[in-house]
Coordinates of C-alpha atoms in Angstrom, one line a residue:
M196 CA 69.3 -59.9 -46.1
K197 CA 67.1 -60.8 -49.1
F198 CA 63.3 -60.7 -49.4
R199 CA 61.2 -61.8 -52.4
V200 CA 58.1 -59.6 -52.3
P201 CA 55.2 -59.9 -54.8
L202 CA 53.8 -56.5 -55.9
F203 CA 50.6 -55.7 -57.6
D204 CA 50.8 -52.0 -58.4
G205 CA 52.8 -51.7 -61.5
N206 CA 56.5 -51.4 -61.8
R207 CA 57.0 -49.5 -58.5
C208 CA 58.9 -51.2 -55.8
K209 CA 57.2 -51.1 -52.4
W210 CA 59.1 -50.5 -49.1
I211 CA 59.8 -53.5 -46.9
H212 CA 59.9 -52.8 -43.1
V213 CA 62.0 -55.1 -40.9
I214 CA 61.8 -54.8 -37.2
N215 CA 63.7 -57.0 -34.8
T216 CA 61.6 -57.6 -31.7
K217 CA 63.6 -60.4 -30.1
R218 CA 64.2 -59.7 -26.5
R219 CA 67.2 -61.0 -24.5
G220 CA 66.9 -61.8 -20.9
D221 CA 64.0 -61.4 -18.5
Q222 CA 65.2 -58.5 -16.4
P223 CA 64.0 -55.2 -17.7
Q224 CA 66.6 -52.6 -16.9
N225 CA 67.9 -50.0 -19.2
A226 CA 66.6 -49.1 -22.7
Q227 CA 69.2 -50.4 -25.2
F228 CA 68.9 -48.9 -28.6
C229 CA 69.2 -51.0 -31.7
A230 CA 69.3 -49.7 -35.2
F231 CA 66.8 -50.5 -37.9
R232 CA 65.1 -48.8 -40.7
V233 CA 64.3 -49.5 -44.2
P234 CA 66.7 -48.3 -46.6
V235 CA 67.0 -47.9 -50.3
P236 CA 66.2 -51.4 -51.8
I237 CA 68.1 -52.6 -54.8
C238 CA 65.4 -54.2 -57.0
R239 CA 65.3 -56.1 -60.2
A240 CA 62.0 -57.0 -61.8
K241 CA 61.2 -60.4 -63.3
P242 CA 57.7 -61.1 -64.6
R243 CA 56.3 -64.3 -63.1
S244 CA 52.6 -64.2 -63.8
S245 CA 49.8 -62.0 -65.0
R246 CA 49.0 -61.1 -61.4
G247 CA 52.0 -59.0 -60.7
V248 CA 55.7 -58.7 -60.7
E249 CA 58.1 -60.3 -58.3
Y250 CA 61.0 -58.3 -57.0
S251 CA 64.1 -59.5 -55.3
C252 CA 65.0 -56.7 -52.9
T253 CA 68.2 -56.5 -51.0
I254 CA 67.9 -54.7 -47.7
N255 CA 71.0 -52.6 -47.3
R256 CA 70.5 -50.9 -44.0
C257 CA 68.1 -50.4 -41.2
I258 CA 67.8 -47.4 -38.9
I259 CA 64.9 -47.5 -36.4
I260 CA 65.5 -46.8 -32.7
L261 CA 63.8 -49.4 -30.5
P262 CA 64.0 -49.8 -26.7
R263 CA 64.6 -53.3 -25.6
R264 CA 65.3 -55.3 -22.4
V265 CA 68.9 -56.0 -21.7
R266 CA 70.6 -58.2 -19.1
R267 CA 74.3 -57.8 -18.4
K268 CA 76.6 -58.3 -15.4
F269 CA 77.7 -54.7 -15.7
R270 CA 75.1 -52.0 -16.3
L271 CA 76.4 -48.5 -16.0
T272 CA 72.9 -46.9 -15.7
R273 CA 72.0 -49.2 -12.9
F274 CA 75.1 -48.3 -10.9
F275 CA 74.5 -44.7 -11.6
Y276 CA 70.9 -44.7 -10.2
R277 CA 71.8 -46.9 -7.2
G278 CA 74.7 -44.7 -6.4
T279 CA 72.8 -41.4 -6.6
W280 CA 69.3 -42.2 -5.4
R281 CA 70.4 -43.6 -2.0
P282 CA 72.1 -40.5 -0.8
W283 CA 69.5 -38.2 -2.4
S284 CA 66.6 -40.1 -0.7
A285 CA 68.6 -40.2 2.6
V286 CA 68.8 -36.4 2.6
A287 CA 65.1 -36.2 1.8
K288 CA 64.2 -38.4 4.7
R289 CA 65.9 -35.8 7.1
I290 CA 63.5 -33.0 5.9
S291 CA 60.6 -32.7 8.3
S292 CA 58.4 -30.6 6.0
N293 CA 56.4 -32.7 3.6
D294 CA 56.3 -30.0 0.9
R295 CA 60.0 -29.4 1.0
R296 CA 60.8 -33.1 1.0
E297 CA 58.5 -33.6 -2.0
L298 CA 60.1 -30.6 -3.7
L299 CA 63.6 -32.1 -3.3
L300 CA 62.5 -35.5 -4.5
S301 CA 60.8 -34.0 -7.5
F302 CA 64.1 -32.6 -8.7
Y303 CA 65.8 -36.0 -8.8
G304 CA 64.1 -37.4 -12.0
P305 CA 65.0 -34.6 -14.4
V306 CA 68.4 -33.8 -12.8
S307 CA 69.4 -37.5 -12.8
L308 CA 68.5 -37.8 -16.5
L309 CA 70.7 -34.8 -17.4
F310 CA 73.6 -36.2 -15.4
L311 CA 73.1 -39.6 -17.0
L312 CA 73.3 -38.2 -20.5
S313 CA 76.4 -36.2 -19.5
M314 CA 77.9 -39.3 -18.1
W315 CA 77.3 -41.2 -21.3
A316 CA 78.9 -38.5 -23.3
A317 CA 81.9 -38.2 -21.0
G318 CA 82.4 -41.9 -21.1
L319 CA 82.5 -41.9 -24.8
V320 CA 85.0 -39.0 -24.9
L321 CA 87.2 -40.7 -22.3
G322 CA 87.1 -44.0 -24.0
F323 CA 88.2 -42.6 -27.3
A324 CA 90.9 -40.6 -25.6
C325 CA 92.3 -43.8 -24.0
L326 CA 92.1 -45.4 -27.4
Y327 CA 94.1 -42.6 -29.0
R328 CA 96.7 -42.8 -26.2
S329 CA 97.0 -46.6 -26.3
L330 CA 97.5 -46.6 -30.0
E331 CA 99.9 -43.7 -29.7
I332 CA 98.1 -41.8 -32.5
P333 CA 100.4 -39.0 -33.7
I334 CA 98.6 -35.7 -33.4
K335 CA 99.5 -32.1 -34.4
M336 CA 99.0 -29.6 -31.6
E337 CA 99.7 -25.9 -31.8
D338 CA 101.6 -25.9 -28.5
G339 CA 103.2 -29.2 -29.2
G340 CA 101.7 -31.1 -26.3
T341 CA 101.3 -34.9 -26.5
G342 CA 100.1 -35.9 -23.1
F343 CA 96.9 -37.6 -22.1
L344 CA 95.1 -34.2 -21.6
T345 CA 95.9 -33.4 -25.2
Y346 CA 94.4 -36.6 -26.3
L347 CA 91.4 -35.9 -24.1
Y348 CA 90.9 -32.5 -25.6
F349 CA 91.3 -33.9 -29.1
S350 CA 88.6 -36.6 -28.3
G351 CA 86.2 -34.0 -26.9
S352 CA 86.7 -31.6 -29.8
T353 CA 86.1 -34.5 -32.2
F354 CA 83.0 -35.9 -30.4
F355 CA 81.2 -32.6 -30.2
T356 CA 82.4 -31.7 -33.8
L357 CA 83.8 -28.3 -32.8
G358 CA 86.0 -28.1 -35.9
L359 CA 88.5 -25.6 -34.3
G360 CA 91.4 -27.1 -36.2
D361 CA 94.0 -26.5 -33.4
V362 CA 94.6 -30.2 -33.0
L363 CA 94.7 -32.8 -35.9
A364 CA 95.5 -36.5 -36.4
R365 CA 98.6 -37.1 -38.5
S366 CA 98.1 -40.7 -39.4
W367 CA 95.4 -42.5 -41.4
T368 CA 94.5 -44.6 -38.3
G369 CA 93.9 -41.5 -36.3
R370 CA 91.9 -39.9 -39.1
L371 CA 89.7 -43.0 -39.4
L372 CA 89.1 -43.0 -35.6
T373 CA 88.3 -39.2 -35.8
V374 CA 85.7 -39.8 -38.4
L375 CA 84.2 -42.7 -36.4
E376 CA 84.1 -40.6 -33.2
A377 CA 82.5 -37.6 -35.0
G378 CA 79.9 -39.8 -36.4
M379 CA 79.2 -41.3 -33.0
G380 CA 78.9 -37.9 -31.5
L381 CA 76.3 -36.9 -34.1
G382 CA 74.5 -40.2 -33.5
F383 CA 74.5 -39.6 -29.8
L384 CA 72.9 -36.2 -30.3
A385 CA 70.2 -37.6 -32.6
I386 CA 69.4 -40.3 -30.0
V387 CA 69.1 -37.7 -27.3
I388 CA 66.8 -35.5 -29.4
G389 CA 64.6 -38.5 -30.1
Y390 CA 64.8 -39.9 -26.6
L391 CA 63.6 -37.0 -24.5
P392 CA 60.2 -36.4 -26.3
V393 CA 59.3 -40.1 -26.0
L394 CA 60.2 -39.9 -22.3
Y395 CA 58.1 -36.8 -21.6
Q396 CA 55.2 -38.0 -23.6
A397 CA 55.0 -41.2 -21.5
F398 CA 55.2 -39.1 -18.4
S399 CA 52.3 -36.8 -19.7
R400 CA 50.1 -39.8 -20.5
R401 CA 50.7 -41.3 -17.0
E402 CA 49.8 -38.0 -15.2
L403 CA 46.6 -37.5 -17.2
N404 CA 44.7 -40.3 -15.6
I405 CA 46.2 -39.4 -12.2
S406 CA 44.8 -35.9 -12.5
L407 CA 41.4 -37.3 -13.5
L408 CA 41.4 -39.5 -10.4
D409 CA 41.2 -36.4 -8.2
A410 CA 37.5 -35.9 -8.8
R411 CA 36.7 -39.6 -9.0
A412 CA 38.5 -40.9 -5.9
G413 CA 39.5 -37.9 -3.8
S414 CA 42.9 -36.4 -2.9
P415 CA 44.6 -38.5 -1.8
S416 CA 42.6 -41.2 -3.5
T417 CA 41.0 -44.1 -1.6
A418 CA 39.2 -47.2 -2.7
A419 CA 36.1 -46.5 -0.6
E420 CA 35.8 -43.0 -1.9
L421 CA 36.2 -44.3 -5.5
L422 CA 33.3 -46.6 -5.1
R423 CA 31.2 -44.0 -3.3
R424 CA 31.6 -41.4 -6.0
H425 CA 30.6 -43.9 -8.7
F426 CA 27.4 -44.8 -7.0
D427 CA 24.3 -42.6 -7.6
G428 CA 22.1 -44.2 -4.9
D429 CA 20.6 -46.9 -7.1
E430 CA 23.4 -48.3 -9.2
F431 CA 27.1 -47.8 -10.1
V432 CA 27.6 -45.3 -12.9
E433 CA 30.3 -46.0 -15.5
L434 CA 32.3 -48.1 -13.1
S435 CA 33.0 -50.7 -15.8
A436 CA 34.3 -48.1 -18.3
F437 CA 36.4 -46.6 -15.5
L438 CA 38.1 -49.9 -14.7
R439 CA 38.6 -50.6 -18.3
E440 CA 40.3 -47.3 -18.8
W441 CA 42.6 -48.0 -15.8
E442 CA 43.4 -51.4 -17.2
R443 CA 44.8 -49.8 -20.2
W444 CA 46.6 -47.2 -18.1
A445 CA 48.3 -49.9 -16.0
A446 CA 49.4 -51.7 -19.2
E447 CA 50.9 -48.5 -20.5
L448 CA 52.6 -47.9 -17.2
L449 CA 54.1 -51.4 -17.3
E450 CA 55.4 -50.9 -20.8
S451 CA 56.8 -47.4 -20.4
H452 CA 58.4 -47.9 -17.0
L453 CA 60.0 -51.2 -18.0
S454 CA 61.6 -49.5 -21.0
Y455 CA 62.4 -46.3 -19.2
P456 CA 62.7 -47.0 -15.4
V457 CA 63.8 -43.3 -14.9
L458 CA 60.1 -42.4 -15.2
A459 CA 59.4 -44.0 -11.8
Y460 CA 61.4 -41.2 -10.2
Y461 CA 59.3 -38.5 -11.9
R462 CA 56.7 -37.4 -9.3
S463 CA 53.3 -35.9 -9.8
Q464 CA 52.4 -32.2 -9.8
H465 CA 50.6 -32.5 -6.4
T466 CA 52.3 -33.8 -3.3
N467 CA 49.2 -35.9 -2.3
Q468 CA 49.2 -37.7 -5.6
S469 CA 51.6 -40.3 -7.2
W470 CA 51.6 -43.0 -9.8
L471 CA 52.2 -45.6 -7.1
G472 CA 49.3 -44.3 -4.9
A473 CA 46.9 -44.3 -7.9
L474 CA 47.9 -47.8 -8.8
T475 CA 47.4 -49.0 -5.2
T476 CA 44.0 -47.3 -5.1
I477 CA 42.9 -49.2 -8.2
L478 CA 44.2 -52.5 -6.7
D479 CA 42.3 -51.8 -3.5
A480 CA 39.1 -50.9 -5.3
T481 CA 39.2 -54.0 -7.6
T482 CA 39.9 -56.2 -4.6
L483 CA 36.7 -54.9 -2.9
V484 CA 34.7 -55.5 -6.1
M485 CA 36.1 -59.0 -6.5
V486 CA 35.3 -59.9 -2.9
G487 CA 31.7 -59.1 -3.6
I488 CA 29.6 -55.9 -4.1
D489 CA 26.2 -56.1 -5.7
G490 CA 26.0 -54.3 -9.0
T491 CA 29.7 -54.1 -9.7
P492 CA 31.5 -55.4 -12.8
A493 CA 33.4 -58.3 -11.2
H494 CA 34.9 -59.6 -14.5
Q495 CA 36.3 -56.3 -15.5
A496 CA 37.7 -55.8 -12.0
Q497 CA 39.5 -59.1 -12.3
L498 CA 41.1 -58.0 -15.6
T499 CA 42.2 -54.6 -14.2
F500 CA 43.5 -56.3 -11.0
A501 CA 45.6 -58.7 -13.1
I502 CA 47.5 -56.1 -15.1
A503 CA 47.9 -53.8 -12.1
R504 CA 49.4 -56.5 -10.0
H505 CA 51.6 -57.5 -12.9
A506 CA 52.9 -53.9 -13.1
V507 CA 53.8 -53.6 -9.4
A508 CA 55.4 -57.1 -9.4
D509 CA 57.6 -56.4 -12.5
L510 CA 58.6 -52.9 -11.3
S511 CA 59.5 -54.3 -7.9
H512 CA 61.9 -56.6 -9.8
V513 CA 63.3 -53.8 -11.9
F514 CA 64.3 -51.7 -8.8
N515 CA 65.4 -54.8 -6.9
T516 CA 63.0 -54.1 -4.0
K517 CA 62.3 -57.3 -2.2
P518 CA 58.6 -57.8 -1.4
Q519 CA 57.8 -57.3 2.2
S520 CA 54.6 -57.0 4.2
P521 CA 53.8 -53.6 5.7
P522 CA 54.8 -53.5 9.4
K523 CA 51.4 -52.0 10.1
D524 CA 48.2 -53.6 8.7
R525 CA 46.7 -51.3 6.1
L526 CA 43.2 -52.6 6.8
P527 CA 42.8 -54.0 10.3
P528 CA 39.5 -55.7 11.3
E529 CA 38.1 -52.7 13.1
E530 CA 38.9 -50.4 10.1
L531 CA 37.3 -52.9 7.7
G532 CA 34.2 -53.0 9.8
R533 CA 34.0 -49.2 9.9
M534 CA 34.5 -49.0 6.1
R535 CA 31.8 -51.6 5.6
S536 CA 29.4 -49.6 7.8
N537 CA 30.2 -46.3 6.0
L538 CA 29.7 -47.9 2.6
G539 CA 26.4 -49.5 3.8
R540 CA 25.0 -46.1 4.8
N541 CA 25.6 -45.0 1.2
G542 CA 23.8 -48.1 -0.2
I543 CA 27.0 -50.0 -1.1
F544 CA 27.0 -53.4 0.6
L545 CA 30.3 -55.3 0.8
Q546 CA 29.9 -59.1 1.2
D547 CA 30.4 -60.2 4.8
G548 CA 31.5 -63.4 6.4
D549 CA 34.6 -65.4 7.1
A550 CA 34.9 -66.5 3.4
A551 CA 34.8 -62.9 2.2
V552 CA 37.4 -61.8 4.7
Q553 CA 39.7 -64.7 3.8
K554 CA 39.3 -63.9 0.1
L555 CA 40.0 -60.2 0.8
N556 CA 43.2 -61.1 2.7
T557 CA 44.3 -63.5 0.0
L558 CA 44.0 -60.8 -2.7
R559 CA 45.8 -58.2 -0.6
R560 CA 48.8 -60.5 0.0
M561 CA 49.2 -60.7 -3.8
Y562 CA 50.1 -57.1 -4.2
E563 CA 50.6 -55.3 -0.8
P564 CA 54.2 -56.6 -0.3
Y565 CA 55.2 -55.2 -3.7
V566 CA 53.6 -51.8 -3.3
H567 CA 55.0 -51.5 0.2
A568 CA 58.5 -52.3 -1.0
L569 CA 58.2 -49.7 -3.8
S570 CA 56.8 -47.2 -1.4
E571 CA 59.8 -47.6 0.9
Y572 CA 62.3 -47.3 -1.9
L573 CA 60.7 -44.4 -3.8
L574 CA 59.4 -42.6 -0.7
M575 CA 55.9 -42.5 -2.0
P576 CA 53.3 -43.0 0.7
L577 CA 50.5 -45.5 0.1
P578 CA 46.9 -44.5 0.3
S579 CA 44.6 -45.7 3.0
W580 CA 41.5 -47.8 2.2
E581 CA 39.2 -45.0 3.5
V582 CA 39.9 -41.5 4.7
A583 CA 39.3 -40.9 8.4
L584 CA 38.7 -37.2 7.9
R585 CA 37.5 -36.0 4.5
S586 CA 39.5 -33.2 3.0
A587 CA 39.0 -30.9 0.0
D588 CA 40.0 -32.3 -3.4
N589 CA 42.8 -30.6 -5.4
W590 CA 40.2 -29.1 -7.8
Q591 CA 38.5 -27.4 -4.9
T592 CA 41.6 -25.5 -3.7
S593 CA 43.5 -22.6 -5.1
A594 CA 46.5 -20.6 -4.2
W595 CA 44.5 -17.4 -4.9
E596 CA 41.3 -18.0 -3.1
R597 CA 39.8 -19.9 -0.2
I598 CA 38.5 -23.5 -0.6
A599 CA 35.2 -23.6 -2.4
H600 CA 33.1 -26.2 -0.7
L601 CA 30.6 -27.5 -3.3

């Protein structure tokens, strides 16, 4: 691939960065890695004008690892998670203790990732072993064995670059495949080393805002409590900045969980918190603001609602969870009236009337079927609109001392 790049800093050739951002398909599933990176360019200088020197640079090779959406009929990772999550969640449903159930569910994300990486490696080893066997590659073994297990051992030793020397390929075809498999093994190791930090950094960024939500909306978080804690008696304090920050958080959640769906199985540190519960709380709170509350940033609430709803809709598509309305209304008329009265006693007045109720129900229908479907699939309970009995926040509790009521 050739580029003609004008340079204006003497006779030094600048680097040219090429990134392929084309996406195939519209179904975000696994993260496929494609290779790019700018390499050593071959340059020849030809003076063209007094302004600089034009170089004709030939890009030889690219090596950047990029996650991208893929759409195929057969997706090994998809079958792996569908085949393992269902029995795992079925066992978890049988556990009556909430703490023990959450403990079991919290193991699934990290454990499944380790098994997935092991499955990828085992698949490559098995594939090369079948290739050696089908081509009848002559190999030299100390005990003289030539069965499939010998080829499997040879493939594993080559992939993990053990270098024991007890089994060797005796033909040039076998040696060529040996070099190819050894290189693929090293490349697989490099991808894993680069893959895990990115994954855990995305998880850490997600959990940061969820932890901050504890003091701002309670534990578990609710929309009414969020509004109440941002109201100082006269006006809402920093509510617009808060919603703007959560707009960015929802966008990062959408991007990271589309590229790495396994992050959805990683659960929060506290059993009464979850990324789905936090996202639902933000949707509930922005819905109330959009319905009508004096002094609230309605425009910013619309922007935050839009990206949050986009996130739950796309993630519902990723996990193939068909949207379905909750069997029990999350906000029946009597609870809505009680919440309106409680907010009114704190100086927060929610718009009343048939038009307001209709708008509220319309907005709820835009996201509640999606969050309910994800809740049923991931076994993450949804928060209520308002807590019936206030409990201590996570920051007020400790395993070493009694609750400090402040």
